[in-house]
């Protein structure tokens, strides 16, 4: 493996750094994007129980806000629920925008890695081929070792760049899809709370 890295030339260093960063981001996002931690299944039912029993106070709102991203959104809505449906929805949307921004943390970086890794490999290919043609100009086609070295460098960097880019792109798409699913869940839970508080429909919180 070390021999392959060495044969690929200096461009293997940024490609390897990209691979390390991509792995770190994937591990961090897999842990962070846990749907049960972001939107606990029974949280809305618990909040509704507090409301029905007149137990919701400033302390419980702080606990709710700190409990999870869904709790942060619900707390923002509940804090402004007395100002009417529209104000409550605006507060929820503002809090949700911050939550979604946090969910997408590092995904731009992962997407950038999936884009630049093959370009780095392509650059290595170009540099390797330049070395091949330079060797041919200076020494002719008789020195097979020099020619093979340049071609090897070109192929290794291309393969390395694609090896990093393909999994990074797959994981980037996967995380975006997971975030979309989580956002839909957050929307459903908050709509239930808004509708229940403002009496527009009967909500069954046993499904929350």
PDB file of C-alpha atoms in Angstrom:
ATOM      1  CA  UNK A   1       0.000   0.000   0.000  1.00  0.00           C
ATOM      2  CA  UNK A   2       2.817   2.393   0.911  1.00  0.00           C
ATOM      3  CA  UNK A   3       4.495   1.567  -2.376  1.00  0.00           C
ATOM      4  CA  UNK A   4       1.311   2.416  -4.271  1.00  0.00           C
ATOM      5  CA  UNK A   5       0.981   5.721  -2.423  1.00  0.00           C
ATOM      6  CA  UNK A   6       4.601   6.573  -3.165  1.00  0.00           C
ATOM      7  CA  UNK A   7       4.222   5.613  -6.815  1.00  0.00           C
ATOM      8  CA  UNK A   8       1.236   7.925  -7.159  1.00  0.00           C
ATOM      9  CA  UNK A   9       3.314  11.019  -6.522  1.00  0.00           C
ATOM     10  CA  UNK A  10       2.684  14.044  -4.329  1.00  0.00           C
ATOM     11  CA  UNK A  11      -0.976  14.346  -5.377  1.00  0.00           C
ATOM     12  CA  UNK A  12      -1.700  11.197  -3.374  1.00  0.00           C
ATOM     13  CA  UNK A  13      -1.299  13.285  -0.201  1.00  0.00           C
ATOM     14  CA  UNK A  14      -4.351  15.545  -0.745  1.00  0.00           C
ATOM     15  CA  UNK A  15      -6.352  12.530  -1.971  1.00  0.00           C
ATOM     16  CA  UNK A  16      -5.513  10.629   1.234  1.00  0.00           C
ATOM     17  CA  UNK A  17      -6.402  13.682   3.333  1.00  0.00           C
ATOM     18  CA  UNK A  18      -9.739  13.866   1.503  1.00  0.00           C
ATOM     19  CA  UNK A  19     -10.404  10.208   2.277  1.00  0.00           C
ATOM     20  CA  UNK A  20      -9.642  10.664   5.992  1.00  0.00           C
ATOM     21  CA  UNK A  21     -11.878  13.727   6.188  1.00  0.00           C
ATOM     22  CA  UNK A  22     -14.687  11.945   4.318  1.00  0.00           C
ATOM     23  CA  UNK A  23     -14.571   8.966   6.692  1.00  0.00           C
ATOM     24  CA  UNK A  24     -14.599  11.276   9.732  1.00  0.00           C
ATOM     25  CA  UNK A  25     -17.603  13.212   8.405  1.00  0.00           C
ATOM     26  CA  UNK A  26     -19.520  10.013   7.601  1.00  0.00           C
ATOM     27  CA  UNK A  27     -18.972   8.581  11.077  1.00  0.00           C
ATOM     28  CA  UNK A  28     -19.965  11.866  12.733  1.00  0.00           C
ATOM     29  CA  UNK A  29     -23.118  12.262  10.610  1.00  0.00           C
ATOM     30  CA  UNK A  30     -24.206   8.634  11.122  1.00  0.00           C
ATOM     31  CA  UNK A  31     -24.110   9.257  14.865  1.00  0.00           C
ATOM     32  CA  UNK A  32     -25.664  12.737  14.676  1.00  0.00           C
ATOM     33  CA  UNK A  33     -28.495  11.893  12.269  1.00  0.00           C
ATOM     34  CA  UNK A  34     -30.178   9.408  14.556  1.00  0.00           C
ATOM     35  CA  UNK A  35     -33.938   9.933  13.972  1.00  0.00           C
ATOM     36  CA  UNK A  36     -34.840   8.787  17.484  1.00  0.00           C
ATOM     37  CA  UNK A  37     -32.499  11.344  19.052  1.00  0.00           C
ATOM     38  CA  UNK A  38     -33.625  14.150  16.762  1.00  0.00           C
ATOM     39  CA  UNK A  39     -37.373  13.484  16.995  1.00  0.00           C
ATOM     40  CA  UNK A  40     -38.148  11.194  19.970  1.00  0.00           C
ATOM     41  CA  UNK A  41     -41.316   9.231  19.274  1.00  0.00           C
ATOM     42  CA  UNK A  42     -43.143  10.007  22.518  1.00  0.00           C
ATOM     43  CA  UNK A  43     -42.031  13.624  22.962  1.00  0.00           C
ATOM     44  CA  UNK A  44     -45.138  15.262  21.501  1.00  0.00           C
ATOM     45  CA  UNK A  45     -47.430  13.107  23.633  1.00  0.00           C
ATOM     46  CA  UNK A  46     -45.455  14.104  26.713  1.00  0.00           C
ATOM     47  CA  UNK A  47     -45.727  17.793  25.836  1.00  0.00           C
ATOM     48  CA  UNK A  48     -49.469  17.477  25.259  1.00  0.00           C
ATOM     49  CA  UNK A  49     -49.786  15.829  28.663  1.00  0.00           C
ATOM     50  CA  UNK A  50     -48.049  18.820  30.259  1.00  0.00           C
ATOM     51  CA  UNK A  51     -50.445  21.185  28.469  1.00  0.00           C
ATOM     52  CA  UNK A  52     -53.573  19.301  29.496  1.00  0.00           C
ATOM     53  CA  UNK A  53     -52.438  19.160  33.134  1.00  0.00           C
ATOM     54  CA  UNK A  54     -51.263  22.792  33.193  1.00  0.00           C
ATOM     55  CA  UNK A  55     -47.729  21.663  34.008  1.00  0.00           C
ATOM     56  CA  UNK A  56     -45.937  23.544  31.240  1.00  0.00           C
ATOM     57  CA  UNK A  57     -43.827  26.288  32.795  1.00  0.00           C
ATOM     58  CA  UNK A  58     -40.579  28.088  32.001  1.00  0.00           C
ATOM     59  CA  UNK A  59     -38.481  25.295  33.518  1.00  0.00           C
ATOM     60  CA  UNK A  60     -40.158  22.604  31.428  1.00  0.00           C
ATOM     61  CA  UNK A  61     -39.804  24.755  28.317  1.00  0.00           C
ATOM     62  CA  UNK A  62     -36.050  25.016  28.955  1.00  0.00           C
ATOM     63  CA  UNK A  63     -35.847  21.254  29.459  1.00  0.00           C
ATOM     64  CA  UNK A  64     -37.844  20.708  26.281  1.00  0.00           C
ATOM     65  CA  UNK A  65     -35.604  23.032  24.283  1.00  0.00           C
ATOM     66  CA  UNK A  66     -32.468  21.237  25.487  1.00  0.00           C
ATOM     67  CA  UNK A  67     -33.853  17.720  25.043  1.00  0.00           C
ATOM     68  CA  UNK A  68     -33.680  17.347  21.254  1.00  0.00           C
ATOM     69  CA  UNK A  69     -33.975  19.256  17.961  1.00  0.00           C
ATOM     70  CA  UNK A  70     -37.710  18.495  17.893  1.00  0.00           C
ATOM     71  CA  UNK A  71     -37.947  19.769  21.463  1.00  0.00           C
ATOM     72  CA  UNK A  72     -36.253  22.995  20.383  1.00  0.00           C
ATOM     73  CA  UNK A  73     -38.849  23.513  17.645  1.00  0.00           C
ATOM     74  CA  UNK A  74     -41.787  22.675  19.896  1.00  0.00           C
ATOM     75  CA  UNK A  75     -40.478  24.968  22.625  1.00  0.00           C
ATOM     76  CA  UNK A  76     -40.206  27.850  20.132  1.00  0.00           C
ATOM     77  CA  UNK A  77     -43.808  27.315  19.063  1.00  0.00           C
ATOM     78  CA  UNK A  78     -45.155  26.949  22.585  1.00  0.00           C
ATOM     79  CA  UNK A  79     -43.382  30.116  23.712  1.00  0.00           C
ATOM     80  CA  UNK A  80     -45.393  32.081  21.154  1.00  0.00           C
ATOM     81  CA  UNK A  81     -48.613  30.056  21.106  1.00  0.00           C
ATOM     82  CA  UNK A  82     -50.587  32.776  22.901  1.00  0.00           C
ATOM     83  CA  UNK A  83     -49.964  35.202  20.010  1.00  0.00           C
ATOM     84  CA  UNK A  84     -52.012  33.192  17.547  1.00  0.00           C
ATOM     85  CA  UNK A  85     -51.504  30.494  14.940  1.00  0.00           C
ATOM     86  CA  UNK A  86     -49.537  32.618  12.450  1.00  0.00           C
ATOM     87  CA  UNK A  87     -47.001  33.861  14.993  1.00  0.00           C
ATOM     88  CA  UNK A  88     -46.639  30.351  16.389  1.00  0.00           C
ATOM     89  CA  UNK A  89     -45.974  28.949  12.905  1.00  0.00           C
ATOM     90  CA  UNK A  90     -43.390  31.654  12.182  1.00  0.00           C
ATOM     91  CA  UNK A  91     -41.565  30.824  15.404  1.00  0.00           C
ATOM     92  CA  UNK A  92     -41.605  27.145  14.528  1.00  0.00           C
ATOM     93  CA  UNK A  93     -40.290  27.849  11.017  1.00  0.00           C
ATOM     94  CA  UNK A  94     -37.430  29.960  12.363  1.00  0.00           C
ATOM     95  CA  UNK A  95     -36.437  27.286  14.866  1.00  0.00           C
ATOM     96  CA  UNK A  96     -36.782  24.577  12.201  1.00  0.00           C
ATOM     97  CA  UNK A  97     -34.479  26.502   9.851  1.00  0.00           C
ATOM     98  CA  UNK A  98     -31.743  26.451  12.509  1.00  0.00           C
ATOM     99  CA  UNK A  99     -32.315  22.756  13.179  1.00  0.00           C
ATOM    100  CA  UNK A 100     -32.122  21.872   9.483  1.00  0.00           C
ATOM    101  CA  UNK A 101     -28.923  23.901   9.174  1.00  0.00           C
ATOM    102  CA  UNK A 102     -27.433  21.849  12.011  1.00  0.00           C
ATOM    103  CA  UNK A 103     -28.577  18.600  10.390  1.00  0.00           C
ATOM    104  CA  UNK A 104     -26.756  19.550   7.183  1.00  0.00           C
ATOM    105  CA  UNK A 105     -23.526  20.285   9.061  1.00  0.00           C
ATOM    106  CA  UNK A 106     -20.432  19.077   7.124  1.00  0.00           C
ATOM    107  CA  UNK A 107     -22.503  17.849   4.157  1.00  0.00           C
ATOM    108  CA  UNK A 108     -21.231  20.659   1.935  1.00  0.00           C
ATOM    109  CA  UNK A 109     -17.697  19.547   2.785  1.00  0.00           C
ATOM    110  CA  UNK A 110     -18.536  15.925   1.959  1.00  0.00           C
ATOM    111  CA  UNK A 111     -20.066  17.014  -1.345  1.00  0.00           C
ATOM    112  CA  UNK A 112     -16.971  19.066  -2.129  1.00  0.00           C
ATOM    113  CA  UNK A 113     -14.741  16.060  -1.439  1.00  0.00           C
ATOM    114  CA  UNK A 114     -16.809  13.909  -3.804  1.00  0.00           C
ATOM    115  CA  UNK A 115     -16.322  16.589  -6.477  1.00  0.00           C
ATOM    116  CA  UNK A 116     -12.628  17.405  -6.075  1.00  0.00           C
ATOM    117  CA  UNK A 117     -11.239  13.906  -5.433  1.00  0.00           C
ATOM    118  CA  UNK A 118     -11.666  12.755  -9.061  1.00  0.00           C
ATOM    119  CA  UNK A 119     -10.307  16.116 -10.237  1.00  0.00           C
ATOM    120  CA  UNK A 120      -7.191  15.552  -8.133  1.00  0.00           C
ATOM    121  CA  UNK A 121      -6.918  12.106  -9.702  1.00  0.00           C
ATOM    122  CA  UNK A 122      -7.310  13.630 -13.148  1.00  0.00           C
ATOM    123  CA  UNK A 123      -4.622  16.176 -12.361  1.00  0.00           C
ATOM    124  CA  UNK A 124      -2.344  13.327 -11.340  1.00  0.00           C
ATOM    125  CA  UNK A 125      -3.113  11.636 -14.644  1.00  0.00           C
ATOM    126  CA  UNK A 126      -2.167  14.763 -16.575  1.00  0.00           C
ATOM    127  CA  UNK A 127       1.071  15.210 -14.621  1.00  0.00           C
ATOM    128  CA  UNK A 128       1.955  11.545 -15.127  1.00  0.00           C
ATOM    129  CA  UNK A 129       1.374  11.754 -18.867  1.00  0.00           C
ATOM    130  CA  UNK A 130       3.410  14.965 -19.064  1.00  0.00           C
ATOM    131  CA  UNK A 131       6.294  13.055 -17.457  1.00  0.00           C
ATOM    132  CA  UNK A 132       5.861  10.265 -20.004  1.00  0.00           C
ATOM    133  CA  UNK A 133       5.997  12.593 -22.993  1.00  0.00           C
ATOM    134  CA  UNK A 134       8.887  14.562 -21.497  1.00  0.00           C
ATOM    135  CA  UNK A 135      10.818  11.306 -21.081  1.00  0.00           C
ATOM    136  CA  UNK A 136      10.060  10.355 -24.663  1.00  0.00           C
ATOM    137  CA  UNK A 137      11.302  13.741 -25.896  1.00  0.00           C
ATOM    138  CA  UNK A 138      14.539  13.507 -23.908  1.00  0.00           C
ATOM    139  CA  UNK A 139      15.351   9.804 -24.067  1.00  0.00           C
ATOM    140  CA  UNK A 140      13.183   8.359 -26.776  1.00  0.00           C
ATOM    141  CA  UNK A 141      11.064   5.269 -26.276  1.00  0.00           C
ATOM    142  CA  UNK A 142      13.949   3.032 -25.246  1.00  0.00           C
ATOM    143  CA  UNK A 143      13.764   3.672 -21.475  1.00  0.00           C
ATOM    144  CA  UNK A 144      10.770   1.539 -20.539  1.00  0.00           C
ATOM    145  CA  UNK A 145      11.252   2.124 -16.796  1.00  0.00           C
ATOM    146  CA  UNK A 146      10.737   5.875 -17.039  1.00  0.00           C
ATOM    147  CA  UNK A 147       7.721   5.468 -19.290  1.00  0.00           C
ATOM    148  CA  UNK A 148       6.159   2.879 -16.993  1.00  0.00           C
ATOM    149  CA  UNK A 149       6.725   5.122 -13.971  1.00  0.00           C
ATOM    150  CA  UNK A 150       4.842   8.020 -15.520  1.00  0.00           C
ATOM    151  CA  UNK A 151       1.990   5.839 -16.715  1.00  0.00           C
ATOM    152  CA  UNK A 152       1.808   4.142 -13.306  1.00  0.00           C
ATOM    153  CA  UNK A 153       1.593   7.508 -11.536  1.00  0.00           C
ATOM    154  CA  UNK A 154      -1.194   8.579 -13.882  1.00  0.00           C
ATOM    155  CA  UNK A 155      -3.257   5.429 -13.313  1.00  0.00           C
ATOM    156  CA  UNK A 156      -2.734   5.255  -9.544  1.00  0.00           C
ATOM    157  CA  UNK A 157      -3.866   8.830  -8.870  1.00  0.00           C
ATOM    158  CA  UNK A 158      -6.927   8.381 -11.082  1.00  0.00           C
ATOM    159  CA  UNK A 159      -7.900   5.171  -9.294  1.00  0.00           C
ATOM    160  CA  UNK A 160      -7.284   6.731  -5.872  1.00  0.00           C
ATOM    161  CA  UNK A 161      -9.368   9.811  -6.698  1.00  0.00           C
ATOM    162  CA  UNK A 162     -12.301   7.696  -7.872  1.00  0.00           C
ATOM    163  CA  UNK A 163     -11.990   5.381  -4.874  1.00  0.00           C
ATOM    164  CA  UNK A 164     -12.473   8.371  -2.569  1.00  0.00           C
ATOM    165  CA  UNK A 165     -15.079  10.191  -4.667  1.00  0.00           C
ATOM    166  CA  UNK A 166     -17.545   7.362  -5.282  1.00  0.00           C
ATOM    167  CA  UNK A 167     -18.220   6.417  -1.624  1.00  0.00           C
ATOM    168  CA  UNK A 168     -18.235  10.106  -0.642  1.00  0.00           C
ATOM    169  CA  UNK A 169     -20.895  10.851  -3.262  1.00  0.00           C
ATOM    170  CA  UNK A 170     -22.989   7.841  -2.225  1.00  0.00           C
ATOM    171  CA  UNK A 171     -22.861   8.856   1.451  1.00  0.00           C
ATOM    172  CA  UNK A 172     -23.637  12.485   0.604  1.00  0.00           C
ATOM    173  CA  UNK A 173     -26.808  11.402  -1.216  1.00  0.00           C
ATOM    174  CA  UNK A 174     -27.686   9.018   1.605  1.00  0.00           C
ATOM    175  CA  UNK A 175     -27.386  11.721   4.267  1.00  0.00           C
ATOM    176  CA  UNK A 176     -29.473  14.162   2.230  1.00  0.00           C
ATOM    177  CA  UNK A 177     -32.201  11.532   1.919  1.00  0.00           C
ATOM    178  CA  UNK A 178     -32.066  10.800   5.649  1.00  0.00           C
ATOM    179  CA  UNK A 179     -32.356  14.514   6.433  1.00  0.00           C
ATOM    180  CA  UNK A 180     -35.388  14.813   4.124  1.00  0.00           C
ATOM    181  CA  UNK A 181     -37.074  11.973   6.023  1.00  0.00           C
ATOM    182  CA  UNK A 182     -36.269  13.557   9.387  1.00  0.00           C
ATOM    183  CA  UNK A 183     -37.564  16.961   8.250  1.00  0.00           C
ATOM    184  CA  UNK A 184     -40.871  15.410   7.182  1.00  0.00           C
ATOM    185  CA  UNK A 185     -41.196  13.842  10.646  1.00  0.00           C
ATOM    186  CA  UNK A 186     -40.463  17.188  12.309  1.00  0.00           C
ATOM    187  CA  UNK A 187     -43.081  18.903  10.148  1.00  0.00           C
ATOM    188  CA  UNK A 188     -45.720  16.294  10.972  1.00  0.00           C
ATOM    189  CA  UNK A 189     -45.104  16.579  14.709  1.00  0.00           C
ATOM    190  CA  UNK A 190     -45.182  20.365  14.782  1.00  0.00           C
ATOM    191  CA  UNK A 191     -48.330  20.534  12.619  1.00  0.00           C
ATOM    192  CA  UNK A 192     -50.059  18.211  15.080  1.00  0.00           C
ATOM    193  CA  UNK A 193     -49.197  20.550  17.946  1.00  0.00           C
ATOM    194  CA  UNK A 194     -50.301  23.698  16.114  1.00  0.00           C
ATOM    195  CA  UNK A 195     -53.599  22.163  15.023  1.00  0.00           C
ATOM    196  CA  UNK A 196     -54.303  20.772  18.479  1.00  0.00           C
ATOM    197  CA  UNK A 197     -53.593  24.059  20.264  1.00  0.00           C
ATOM    198  CA  UNK A 198     -55.690  26.117  17.879  1.00  0.00           C
ATOM    199  CA  UNK A 199     -58.523  23.619  17.637  1.00  0.00           C
ATOM    200  CA  UNK A 200     -58.504  23.122  13.875  1.00  0.00           C
ATOM    201  CA  UNK A 201     -58.686  19.349  14.113  1.00  0.00           C
ATOM    202  CA  UNK A 202     -58.667  16.545  16.614  1.00  0.00           C
ATOM    203  CA  UNK A 203     -55.205  15.043  17.006  1.00  0.00           C
ATOM    204  CA  UNK A 204     -54.424  11.556  18.300  1.00  0.00           C
ATOM    205  CA  UNK A 205     -51.199  11.925  20.271  1.00  0.00           C
ATOM    206  CA  UNK A 206     -50.977   8.202  20.924  1.00  0.00           C
ATOM    207  CA  UNK A 207     -49.485   7.938  17.421  1.00  0.00           C
ATOM    208  CA  UNK A 208     -46.779  10.493  18.184  1.00  0.00           C
TER     209      UNK A 208
END
